[in-house]
Tab-separated table of C-alpha atoms and ligand atoms in Angstrom:
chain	number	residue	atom	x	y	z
X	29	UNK	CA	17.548	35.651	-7.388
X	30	UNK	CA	14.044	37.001	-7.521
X	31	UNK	CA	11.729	36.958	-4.586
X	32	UNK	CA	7.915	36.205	-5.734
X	33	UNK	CA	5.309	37.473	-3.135
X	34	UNK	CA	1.743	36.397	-2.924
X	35	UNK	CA	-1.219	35.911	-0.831
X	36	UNK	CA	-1.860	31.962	-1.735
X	37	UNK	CA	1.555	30.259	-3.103
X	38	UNK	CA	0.106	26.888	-5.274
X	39	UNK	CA	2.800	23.933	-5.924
X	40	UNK	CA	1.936	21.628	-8.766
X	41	UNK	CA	-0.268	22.495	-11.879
X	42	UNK	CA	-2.401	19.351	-12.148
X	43	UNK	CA	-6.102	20.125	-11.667
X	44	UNK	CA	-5.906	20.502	-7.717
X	45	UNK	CA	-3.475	22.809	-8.072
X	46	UNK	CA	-5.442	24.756	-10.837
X	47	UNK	CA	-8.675	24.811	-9.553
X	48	UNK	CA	-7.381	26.163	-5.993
X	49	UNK	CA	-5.656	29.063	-8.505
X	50	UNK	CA	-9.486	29.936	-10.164
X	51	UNK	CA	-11.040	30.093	-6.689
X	52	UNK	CA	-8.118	31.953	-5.420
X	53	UNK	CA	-7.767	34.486	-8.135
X	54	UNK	CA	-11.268	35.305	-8.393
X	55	UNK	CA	-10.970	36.215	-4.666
X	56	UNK	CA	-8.224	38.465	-5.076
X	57	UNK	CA	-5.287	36.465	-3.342
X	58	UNK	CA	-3.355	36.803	-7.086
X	59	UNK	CA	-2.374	33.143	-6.433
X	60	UNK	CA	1.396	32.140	-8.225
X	61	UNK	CA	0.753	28.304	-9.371
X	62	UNK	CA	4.475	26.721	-9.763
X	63	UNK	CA	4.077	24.094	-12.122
X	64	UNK	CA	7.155	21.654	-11.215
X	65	UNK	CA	8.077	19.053	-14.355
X	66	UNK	CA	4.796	18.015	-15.617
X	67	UNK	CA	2.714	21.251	-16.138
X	68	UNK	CA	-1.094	20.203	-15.960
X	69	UNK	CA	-0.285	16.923	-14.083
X	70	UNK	CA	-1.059	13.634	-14.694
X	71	UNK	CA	-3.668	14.207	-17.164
X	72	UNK	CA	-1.352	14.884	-19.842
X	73	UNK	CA	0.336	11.714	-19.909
X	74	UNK	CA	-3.588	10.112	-21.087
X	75	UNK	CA	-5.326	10.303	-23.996
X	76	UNK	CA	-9.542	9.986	-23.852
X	77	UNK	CA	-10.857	11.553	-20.682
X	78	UNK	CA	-14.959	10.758	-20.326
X	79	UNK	CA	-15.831	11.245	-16.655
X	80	UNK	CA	-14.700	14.896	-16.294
X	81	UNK	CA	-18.442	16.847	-15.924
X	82	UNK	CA	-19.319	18.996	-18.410
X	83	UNK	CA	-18.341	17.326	-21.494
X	84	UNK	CA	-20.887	15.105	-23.695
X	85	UNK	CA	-18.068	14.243	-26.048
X	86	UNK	CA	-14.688	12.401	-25.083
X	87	UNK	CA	-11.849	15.103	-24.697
X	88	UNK	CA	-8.193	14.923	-24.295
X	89	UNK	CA	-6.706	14.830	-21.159
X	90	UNK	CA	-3.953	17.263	-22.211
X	91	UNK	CA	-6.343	19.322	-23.738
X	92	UNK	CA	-8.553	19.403	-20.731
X	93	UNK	CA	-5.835	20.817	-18.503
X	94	UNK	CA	-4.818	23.720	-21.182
X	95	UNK	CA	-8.038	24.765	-20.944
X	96	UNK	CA	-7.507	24.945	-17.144
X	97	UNK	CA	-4.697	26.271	-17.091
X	98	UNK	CA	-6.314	28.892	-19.710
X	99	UNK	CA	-8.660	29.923	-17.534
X	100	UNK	CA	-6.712	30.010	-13.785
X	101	UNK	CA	-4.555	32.678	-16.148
X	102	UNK	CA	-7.242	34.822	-17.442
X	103	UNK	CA	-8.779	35.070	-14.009
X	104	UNK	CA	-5.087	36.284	-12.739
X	105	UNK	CA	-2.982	33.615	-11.657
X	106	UNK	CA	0.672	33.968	-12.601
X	107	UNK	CA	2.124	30.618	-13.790
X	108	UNK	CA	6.080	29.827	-13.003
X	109	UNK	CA	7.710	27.758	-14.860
X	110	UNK	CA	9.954	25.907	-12.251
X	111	UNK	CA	9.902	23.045	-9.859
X	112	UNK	CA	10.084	23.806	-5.586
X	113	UNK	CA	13.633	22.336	-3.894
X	114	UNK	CA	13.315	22.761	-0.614
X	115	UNK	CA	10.297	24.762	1.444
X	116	UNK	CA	9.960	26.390	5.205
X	117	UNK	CA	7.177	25.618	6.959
X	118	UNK	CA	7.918	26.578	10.378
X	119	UNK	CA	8.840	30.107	10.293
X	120	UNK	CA	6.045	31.003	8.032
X	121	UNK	CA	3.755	33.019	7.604
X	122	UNK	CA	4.859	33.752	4.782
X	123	UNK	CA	5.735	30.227	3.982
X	124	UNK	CA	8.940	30.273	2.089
X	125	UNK	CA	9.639	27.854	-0.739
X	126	UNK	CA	12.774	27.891	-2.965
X	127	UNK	CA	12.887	26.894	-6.560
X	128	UNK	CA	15.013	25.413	-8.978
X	129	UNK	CA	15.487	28.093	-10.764
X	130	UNK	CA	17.126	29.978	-7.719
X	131	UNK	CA	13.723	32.264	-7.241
X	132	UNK	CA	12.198	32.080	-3.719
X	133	UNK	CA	8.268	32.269	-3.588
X	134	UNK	CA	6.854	33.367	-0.227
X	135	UNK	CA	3.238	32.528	0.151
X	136	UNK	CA	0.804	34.089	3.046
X	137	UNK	CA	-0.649	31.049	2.575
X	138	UNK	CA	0.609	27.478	0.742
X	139	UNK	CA	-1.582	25.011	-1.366
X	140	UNK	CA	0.526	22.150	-1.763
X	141	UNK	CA	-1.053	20.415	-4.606
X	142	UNK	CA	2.077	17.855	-5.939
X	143	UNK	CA	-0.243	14.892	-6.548
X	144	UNK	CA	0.967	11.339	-6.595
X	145	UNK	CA	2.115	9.413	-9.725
X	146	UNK	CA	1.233	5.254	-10.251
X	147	UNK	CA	4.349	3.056	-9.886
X	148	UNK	CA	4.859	1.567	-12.909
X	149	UNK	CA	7.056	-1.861	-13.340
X	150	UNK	CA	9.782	-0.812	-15.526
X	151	UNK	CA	9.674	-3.456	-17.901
X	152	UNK	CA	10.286	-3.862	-21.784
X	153	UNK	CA	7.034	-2.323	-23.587
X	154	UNK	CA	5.209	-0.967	-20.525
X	155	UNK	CA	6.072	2.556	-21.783
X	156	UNK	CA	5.348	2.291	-25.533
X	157	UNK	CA	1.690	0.445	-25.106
X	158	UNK	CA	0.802	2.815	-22.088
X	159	UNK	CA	-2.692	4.562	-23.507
X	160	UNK	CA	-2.855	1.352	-26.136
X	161	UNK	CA	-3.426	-1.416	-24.079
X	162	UNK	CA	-1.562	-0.101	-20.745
X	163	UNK	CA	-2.613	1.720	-17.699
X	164	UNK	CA	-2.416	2.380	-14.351
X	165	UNK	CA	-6.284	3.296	-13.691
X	166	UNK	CA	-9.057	1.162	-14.081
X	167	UNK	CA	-11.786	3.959	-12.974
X	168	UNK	CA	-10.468	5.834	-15.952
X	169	UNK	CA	-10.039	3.229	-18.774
X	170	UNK	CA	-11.404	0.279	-17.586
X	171	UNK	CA	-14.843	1.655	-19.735
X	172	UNK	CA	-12.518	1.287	-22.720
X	173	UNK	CA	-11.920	-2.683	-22.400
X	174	UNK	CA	-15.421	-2.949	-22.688
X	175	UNK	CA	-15.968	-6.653	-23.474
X	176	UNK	CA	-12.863	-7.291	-23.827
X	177	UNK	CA	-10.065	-9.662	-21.821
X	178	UNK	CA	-8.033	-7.669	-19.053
X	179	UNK	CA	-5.549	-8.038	-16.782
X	180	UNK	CA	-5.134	-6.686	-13.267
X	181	UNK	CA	-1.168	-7.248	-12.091
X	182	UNK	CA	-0.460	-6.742	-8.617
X	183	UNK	CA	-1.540	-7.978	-5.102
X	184	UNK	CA	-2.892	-4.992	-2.749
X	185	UNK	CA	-6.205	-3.675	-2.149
X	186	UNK	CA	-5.687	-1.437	-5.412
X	187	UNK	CA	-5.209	-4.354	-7.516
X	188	UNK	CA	-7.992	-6.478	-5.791
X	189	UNK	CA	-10.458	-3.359	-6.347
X	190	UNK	CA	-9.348	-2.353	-9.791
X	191	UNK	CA	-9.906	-6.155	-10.941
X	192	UNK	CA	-13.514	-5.850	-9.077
X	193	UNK	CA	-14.018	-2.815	-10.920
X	194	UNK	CA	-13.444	-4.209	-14.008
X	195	UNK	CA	-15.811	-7.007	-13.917
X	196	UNK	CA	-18.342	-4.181	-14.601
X	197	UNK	CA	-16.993	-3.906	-18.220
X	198	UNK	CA	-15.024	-7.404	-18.979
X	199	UNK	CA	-16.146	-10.833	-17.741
X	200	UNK	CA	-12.712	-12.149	-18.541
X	201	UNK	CA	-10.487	-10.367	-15.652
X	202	UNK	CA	-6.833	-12.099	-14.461
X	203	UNK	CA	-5.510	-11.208	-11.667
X	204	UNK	CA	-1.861	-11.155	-11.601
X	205	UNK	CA	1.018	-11.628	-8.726
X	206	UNK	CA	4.255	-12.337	-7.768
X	207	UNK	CA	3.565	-14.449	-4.836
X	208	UNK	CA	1.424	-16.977	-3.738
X	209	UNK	CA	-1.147	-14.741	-1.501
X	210	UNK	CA	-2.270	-11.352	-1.830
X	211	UNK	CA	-1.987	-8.623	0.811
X	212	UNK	CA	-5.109	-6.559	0.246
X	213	UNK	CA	-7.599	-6.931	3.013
X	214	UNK	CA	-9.534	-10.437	3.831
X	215	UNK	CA	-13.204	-8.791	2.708
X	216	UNK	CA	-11.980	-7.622	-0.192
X	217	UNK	CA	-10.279	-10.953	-1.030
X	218	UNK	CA	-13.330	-12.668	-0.322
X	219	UNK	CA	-15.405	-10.335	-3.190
X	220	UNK	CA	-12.287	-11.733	-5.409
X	221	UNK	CA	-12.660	-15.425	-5.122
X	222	UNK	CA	-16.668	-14.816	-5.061
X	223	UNK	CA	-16.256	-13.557	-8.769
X	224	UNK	CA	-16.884	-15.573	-11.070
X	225	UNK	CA	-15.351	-13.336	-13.607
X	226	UNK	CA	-12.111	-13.376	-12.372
X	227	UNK	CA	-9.123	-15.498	-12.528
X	228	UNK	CA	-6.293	-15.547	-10.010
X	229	UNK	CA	-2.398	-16.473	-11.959
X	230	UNK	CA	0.187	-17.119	-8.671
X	231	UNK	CA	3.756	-16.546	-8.992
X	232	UNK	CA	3.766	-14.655	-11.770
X	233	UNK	CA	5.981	-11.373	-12.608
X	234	UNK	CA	5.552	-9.691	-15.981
X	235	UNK	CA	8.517	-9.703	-17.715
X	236	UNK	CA	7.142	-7.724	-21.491
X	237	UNK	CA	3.921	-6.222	-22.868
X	238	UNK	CA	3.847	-7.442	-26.429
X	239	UNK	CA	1.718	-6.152	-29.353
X	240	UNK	CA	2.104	-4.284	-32.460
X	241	UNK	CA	1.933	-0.569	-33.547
X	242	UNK	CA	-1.245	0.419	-34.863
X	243	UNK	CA	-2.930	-2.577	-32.850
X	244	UNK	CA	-2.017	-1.955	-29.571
X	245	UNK	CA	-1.477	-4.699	-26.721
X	246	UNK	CA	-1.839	-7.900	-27.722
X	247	UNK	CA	0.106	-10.238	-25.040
X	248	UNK	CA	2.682	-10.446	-22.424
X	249	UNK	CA	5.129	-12.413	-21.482
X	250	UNK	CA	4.990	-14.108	-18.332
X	251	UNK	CA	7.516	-15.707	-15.911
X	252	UNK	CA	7.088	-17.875	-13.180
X	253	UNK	CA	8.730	-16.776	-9.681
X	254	UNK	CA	9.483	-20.497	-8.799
X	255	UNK	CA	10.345	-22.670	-11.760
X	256	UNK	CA	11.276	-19.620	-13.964
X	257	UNK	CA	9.547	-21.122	-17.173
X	258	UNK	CA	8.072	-18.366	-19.337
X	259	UNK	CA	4.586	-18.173	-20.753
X	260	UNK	CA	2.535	-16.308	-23.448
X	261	UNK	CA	-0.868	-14.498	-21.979
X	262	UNK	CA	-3.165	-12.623	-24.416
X	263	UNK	CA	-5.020	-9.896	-23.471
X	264	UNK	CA	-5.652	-6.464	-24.676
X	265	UNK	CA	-5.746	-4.569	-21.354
X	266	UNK	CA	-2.848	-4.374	-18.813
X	267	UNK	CA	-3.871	-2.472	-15.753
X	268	UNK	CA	-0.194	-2.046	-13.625
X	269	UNK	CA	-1.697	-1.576	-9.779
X	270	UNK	CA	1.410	-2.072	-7.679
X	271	UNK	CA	1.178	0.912	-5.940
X	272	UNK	CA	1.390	4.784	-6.190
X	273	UNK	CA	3.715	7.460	-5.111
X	274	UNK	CA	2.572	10.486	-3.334
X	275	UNK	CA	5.249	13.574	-4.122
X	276	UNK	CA	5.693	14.617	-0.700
X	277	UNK	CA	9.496	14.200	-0.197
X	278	UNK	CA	9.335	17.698	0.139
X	279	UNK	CA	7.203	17.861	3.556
X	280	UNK	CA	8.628	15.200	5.362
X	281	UNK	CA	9.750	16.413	8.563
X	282	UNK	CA	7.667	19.315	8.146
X	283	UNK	CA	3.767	18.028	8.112
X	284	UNK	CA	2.169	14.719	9.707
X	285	UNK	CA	2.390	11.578	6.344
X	286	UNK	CA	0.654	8.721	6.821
X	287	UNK	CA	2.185	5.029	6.657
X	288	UNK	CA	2.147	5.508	3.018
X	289	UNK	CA	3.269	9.011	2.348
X	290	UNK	CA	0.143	10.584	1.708
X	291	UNK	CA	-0.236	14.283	3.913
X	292	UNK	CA	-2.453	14.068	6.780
X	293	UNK	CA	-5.269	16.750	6.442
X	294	UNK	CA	-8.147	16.988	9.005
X	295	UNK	CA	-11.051	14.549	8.164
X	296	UNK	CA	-13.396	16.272	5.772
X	297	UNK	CA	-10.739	19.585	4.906
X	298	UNK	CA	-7.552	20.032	3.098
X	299	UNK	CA	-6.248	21.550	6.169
X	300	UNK	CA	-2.883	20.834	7.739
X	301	UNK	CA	-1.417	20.772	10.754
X	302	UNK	CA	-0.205	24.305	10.139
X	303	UNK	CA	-2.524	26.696	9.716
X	304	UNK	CA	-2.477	28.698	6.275
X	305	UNK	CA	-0.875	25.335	4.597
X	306	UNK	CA	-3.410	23.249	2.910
X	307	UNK	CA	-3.020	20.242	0.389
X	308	UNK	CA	-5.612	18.651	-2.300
X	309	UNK	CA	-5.972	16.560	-4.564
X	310	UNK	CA	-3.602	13.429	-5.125
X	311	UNK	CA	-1.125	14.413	-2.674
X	312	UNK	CA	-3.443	13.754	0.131
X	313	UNK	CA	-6.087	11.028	-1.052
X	314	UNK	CA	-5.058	7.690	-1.736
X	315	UNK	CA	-8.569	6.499	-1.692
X	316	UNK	CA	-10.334	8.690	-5.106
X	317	UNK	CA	-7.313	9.991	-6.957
X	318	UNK	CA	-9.633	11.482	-9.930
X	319	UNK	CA	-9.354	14.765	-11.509
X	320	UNK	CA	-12.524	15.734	-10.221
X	321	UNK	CA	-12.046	15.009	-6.983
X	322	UNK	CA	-8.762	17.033	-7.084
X	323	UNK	CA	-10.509	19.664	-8.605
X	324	UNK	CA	-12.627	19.803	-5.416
X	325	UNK	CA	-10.566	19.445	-2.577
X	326	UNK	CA	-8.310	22.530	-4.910
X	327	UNK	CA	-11.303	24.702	-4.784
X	328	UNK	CA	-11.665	23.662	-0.980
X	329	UNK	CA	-8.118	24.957	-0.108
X	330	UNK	CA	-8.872	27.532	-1.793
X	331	UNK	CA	-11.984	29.075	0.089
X	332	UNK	CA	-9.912	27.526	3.375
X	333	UNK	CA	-7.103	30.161	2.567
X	334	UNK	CA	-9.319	33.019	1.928
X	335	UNK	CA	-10.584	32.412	5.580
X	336	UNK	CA	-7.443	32.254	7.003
X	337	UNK	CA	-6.468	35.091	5.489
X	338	UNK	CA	-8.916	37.231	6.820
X	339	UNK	CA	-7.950	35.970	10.290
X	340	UNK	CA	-4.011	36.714	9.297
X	341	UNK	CA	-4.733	40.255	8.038
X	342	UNK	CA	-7.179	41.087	11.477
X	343	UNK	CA	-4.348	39.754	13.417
X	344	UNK	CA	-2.028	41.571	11.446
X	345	UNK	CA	-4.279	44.713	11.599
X	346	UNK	CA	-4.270	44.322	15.443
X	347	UNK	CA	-0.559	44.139	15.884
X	348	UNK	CA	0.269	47.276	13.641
X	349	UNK	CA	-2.319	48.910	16.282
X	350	UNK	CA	-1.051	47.769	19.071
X	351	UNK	CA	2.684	48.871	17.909
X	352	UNK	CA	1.073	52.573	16.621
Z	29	FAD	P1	-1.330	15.784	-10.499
Z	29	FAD	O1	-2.212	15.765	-11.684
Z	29	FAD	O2	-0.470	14.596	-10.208
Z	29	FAD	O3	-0.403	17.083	-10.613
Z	29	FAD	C1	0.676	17.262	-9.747
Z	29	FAD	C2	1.382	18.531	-10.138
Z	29	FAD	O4	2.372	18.819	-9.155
Z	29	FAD	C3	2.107	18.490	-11.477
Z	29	FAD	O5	1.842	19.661	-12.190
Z	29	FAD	C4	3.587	18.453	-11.083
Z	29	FAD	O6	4.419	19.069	-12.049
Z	29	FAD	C5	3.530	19.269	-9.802
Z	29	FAD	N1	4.660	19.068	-8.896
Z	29	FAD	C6	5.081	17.924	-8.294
Z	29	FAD	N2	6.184	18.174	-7.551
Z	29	FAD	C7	6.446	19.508	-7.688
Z	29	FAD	C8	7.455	20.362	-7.187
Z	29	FAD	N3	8.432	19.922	-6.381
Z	29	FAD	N4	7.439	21.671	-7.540
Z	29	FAD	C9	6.442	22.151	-8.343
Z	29	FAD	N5	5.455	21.375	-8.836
Z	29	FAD	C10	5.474	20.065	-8.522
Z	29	FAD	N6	-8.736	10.935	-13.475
Z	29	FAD	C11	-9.988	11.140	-13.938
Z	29	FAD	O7	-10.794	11.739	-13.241
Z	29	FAD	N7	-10.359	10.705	-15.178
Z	29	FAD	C12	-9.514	10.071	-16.012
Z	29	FAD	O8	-9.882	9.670	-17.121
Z	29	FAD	C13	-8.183	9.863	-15.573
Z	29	FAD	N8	-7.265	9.257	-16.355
Z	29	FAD	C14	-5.999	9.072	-15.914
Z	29	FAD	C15	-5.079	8.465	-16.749
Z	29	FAD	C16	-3.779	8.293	-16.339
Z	29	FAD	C17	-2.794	7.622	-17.269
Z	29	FAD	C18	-3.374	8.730	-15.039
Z	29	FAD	C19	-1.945	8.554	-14.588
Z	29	FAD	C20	-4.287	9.317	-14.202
Z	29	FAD	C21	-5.610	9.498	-14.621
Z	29	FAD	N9	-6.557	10.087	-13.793
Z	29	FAD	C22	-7.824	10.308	-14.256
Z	29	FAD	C23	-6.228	10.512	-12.426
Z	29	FAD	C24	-5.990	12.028	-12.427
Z	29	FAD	O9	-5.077	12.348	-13.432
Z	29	FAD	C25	-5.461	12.463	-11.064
Z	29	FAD	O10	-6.369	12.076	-10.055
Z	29	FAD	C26	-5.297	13.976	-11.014
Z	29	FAD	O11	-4.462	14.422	-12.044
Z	29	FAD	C27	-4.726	14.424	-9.683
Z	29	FAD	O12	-4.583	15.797	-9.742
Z	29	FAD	P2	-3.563	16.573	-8.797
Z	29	FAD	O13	-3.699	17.999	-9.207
Z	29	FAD	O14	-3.790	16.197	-7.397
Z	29	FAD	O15	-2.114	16.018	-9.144
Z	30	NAP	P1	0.425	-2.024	-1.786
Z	30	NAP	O1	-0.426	-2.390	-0.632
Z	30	NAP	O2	1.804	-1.544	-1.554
Z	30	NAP	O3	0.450	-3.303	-2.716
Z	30	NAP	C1	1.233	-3.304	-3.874
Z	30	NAP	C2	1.109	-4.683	-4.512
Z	30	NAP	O4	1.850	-4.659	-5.735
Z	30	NAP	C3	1.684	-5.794	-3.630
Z	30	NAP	O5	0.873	-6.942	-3.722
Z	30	NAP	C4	3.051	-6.035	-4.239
Z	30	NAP	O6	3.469	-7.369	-4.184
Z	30	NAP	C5	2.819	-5.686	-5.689
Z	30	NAP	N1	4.037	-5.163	-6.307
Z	30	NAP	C6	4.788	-4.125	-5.899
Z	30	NAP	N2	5.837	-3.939	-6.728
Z	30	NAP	C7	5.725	-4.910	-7.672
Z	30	NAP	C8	6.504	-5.256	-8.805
Z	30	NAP	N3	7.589	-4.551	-9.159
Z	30	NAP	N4	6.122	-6.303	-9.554
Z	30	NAP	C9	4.999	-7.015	-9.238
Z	30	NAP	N5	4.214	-6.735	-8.173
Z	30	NAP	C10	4.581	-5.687	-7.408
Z	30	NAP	O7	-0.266	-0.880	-2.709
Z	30	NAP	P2	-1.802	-0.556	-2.921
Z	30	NAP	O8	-2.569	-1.789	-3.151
Z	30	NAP	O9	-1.837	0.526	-3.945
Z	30	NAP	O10	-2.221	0.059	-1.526
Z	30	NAP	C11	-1.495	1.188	-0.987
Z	30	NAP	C12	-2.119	1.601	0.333
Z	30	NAP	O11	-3.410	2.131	0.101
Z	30	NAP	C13	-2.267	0.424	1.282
Z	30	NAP	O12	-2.072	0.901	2.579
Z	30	NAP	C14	-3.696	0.015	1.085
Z	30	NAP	O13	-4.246	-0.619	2.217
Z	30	NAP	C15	-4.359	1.360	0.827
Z	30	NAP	N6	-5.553	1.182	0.028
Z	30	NAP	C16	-6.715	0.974	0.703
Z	30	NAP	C17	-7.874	0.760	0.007
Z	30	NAP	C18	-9.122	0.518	0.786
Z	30	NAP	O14	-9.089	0.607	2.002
Z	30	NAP	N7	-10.241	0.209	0.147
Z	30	NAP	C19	-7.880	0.738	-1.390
Z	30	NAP	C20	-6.672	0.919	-2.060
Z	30	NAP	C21	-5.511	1.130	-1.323
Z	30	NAP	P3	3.853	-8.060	-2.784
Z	30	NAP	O15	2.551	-8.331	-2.112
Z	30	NAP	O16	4.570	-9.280	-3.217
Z	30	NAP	O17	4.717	-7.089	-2.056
């Protein structure tokens, strides 16, 4: 067993987790980014990114968070390949996290940056059209439905704003759910039946997303929750918006969650409840949930554990002094 020492200790490699590494290594804190099981985050699982600044051209999402990771390396972050087990929050500083791999990391201060993934529905096809006709974000792929007809499946406030969302490319949007009334709020139900570009399908569940290789979605097939007949719908763009999934099994116990998982931060901050442990990006904003965005709040934790650093070491400084 190895025991990895640094001044900022990162968990997850998406672009949160990256960008608080650039900030952090360029200030000296030789930040250690553990990566966990996706290296580069969510990113890598999409294709055509076109909303990332600084890019006139489409690039790759994978691509994209190489060059990230590129650069959070060449500025002095060391990457890890392993994924955190268990972590200590309440003896630290350090903060002490243990990985997989049996190596413990102990961070003066801890970014957690383990994002959140989409729940998906688990059904025949969902998998193979996801990128060709299937996804789980509007705001990043609703641009590429352009004019075309889209579906929105799900009943929450996601799925009642990612259907509103896309009625600024498609005029041909279907809402999609399993019951017979939504649960997102009343206002935002109210922009929904206002719509004229949207269509409301009750009692619903999708049971396949059909299409062809090389073409992409073209259909699914559709049951009904109360007479179980089945049903052909075409469309060419599935957007699954049933909910997402923050990854903080990890913390519970340890830091405040709200009702849906998501760490508590101060308003404004990625700071904690404990000071020196910070988290961006997905893990603690179920509200933006773009790379950019993650890329901020990173670079926010970032310049937050530089500052509380310098307190740390002054304190630090005082008690050797005191001891002397
Ligand atoms: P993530 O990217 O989710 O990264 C989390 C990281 O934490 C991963 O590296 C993971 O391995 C690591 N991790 C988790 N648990 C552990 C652990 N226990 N130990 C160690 N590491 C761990 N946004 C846009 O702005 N534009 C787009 O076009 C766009 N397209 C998207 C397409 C798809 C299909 C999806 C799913 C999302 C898309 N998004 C897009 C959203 C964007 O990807 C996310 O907002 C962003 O990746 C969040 O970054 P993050 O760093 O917070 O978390
Ligand atoms: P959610 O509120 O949990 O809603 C998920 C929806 O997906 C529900 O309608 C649910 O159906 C449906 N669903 C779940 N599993 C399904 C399955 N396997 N098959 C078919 N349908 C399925 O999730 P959310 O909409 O992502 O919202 C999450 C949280 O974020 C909520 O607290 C929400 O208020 C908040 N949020 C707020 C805003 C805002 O304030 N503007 C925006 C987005 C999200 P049932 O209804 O039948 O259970």
């Amino acid at each position: 067993m190895t025991i990895h020492k640094t001044r900022m200790l990162i968990i997850g490699s998406g672009p949160a987790g990256l960008s608080a590494a650039i900030y952090a290594a360029r200030a000296g804190m030789e930040p250690i980014v553990v990566q966990g099981l996706q290296p580069g985050g969510q990113l890598t699982i999409t294709t055509d990114v076109e909303n990332y600044p600084g890019f006139r051209d489409v690039i790759q999402g994978p691509w994209l968070m190489q060059e990230m990771q590129a650069q959070a390396e060449h500025v002095g972050t060391r990457m890890m390949w392993d994924t955190i087990t268990s972590v200590d929050l309440k003896s630290g500083p350090p903060f002490v996290a243990k990985g997989d791999s049996g190596d413990e990391y102990h961070g003066d201060t801890l970014c957690i940056a383990t994002g959140a993934q989409a729940k998906w529905l688990g059904v025949e096809g969902e998998q193979a059209f996801s990128g060709k006709g299937v996804s789980a974000c509007a705001t990043c792929d609703g641009f590429f439905y352009r004019g075309k007809k889209v579906v929105v499946i799900g009943g929450g406030n996601t799925a009642v704003e990612e259907a509103l969302y896309l009625t600024n490319h498609s005029d041909d949007v279907t809402l999609i759910h399993r019951r017979d009334s939504l649960r997102a709020e009343k206002i935002l139900q109210d922009r929904l039946h206002k719509s004229d570009k949207i269509s409301v399908l009750w009692n619903k569940t999708v049971e396949e997303f059909c299409g062809e290789d090389g073409k992409g979605l073209t259909h699914l097939r559709l049951k009904d929750t109360e007479t179980g007949e089945e049903s052909r719908f075409d469309t060419e763009g599935a957007f699954v918006a049933i909910g997402h999934a923050p990854a903080t099994e990890l913390f519970a116990g340890q830091l405040p969650l709200d009702p849906s998982g998501y760490i508590e931060v101060a308003p404004g901050t990625p700071k904690t409840e404990i000071p020196g442990v910070f988290a961006c990006g997905d893990v603690m904003d179920h509200t933006y949930r773009q790379a950019v965005t993650a890329a901020g709040t990173g670079c926010m934790a970032a310049l937050d554990a530089e500052r509380f650093l310098g307190t740390l070491e002054v304190a630090r400084d005082e008690m050797a002094g005191a001891d002397a």
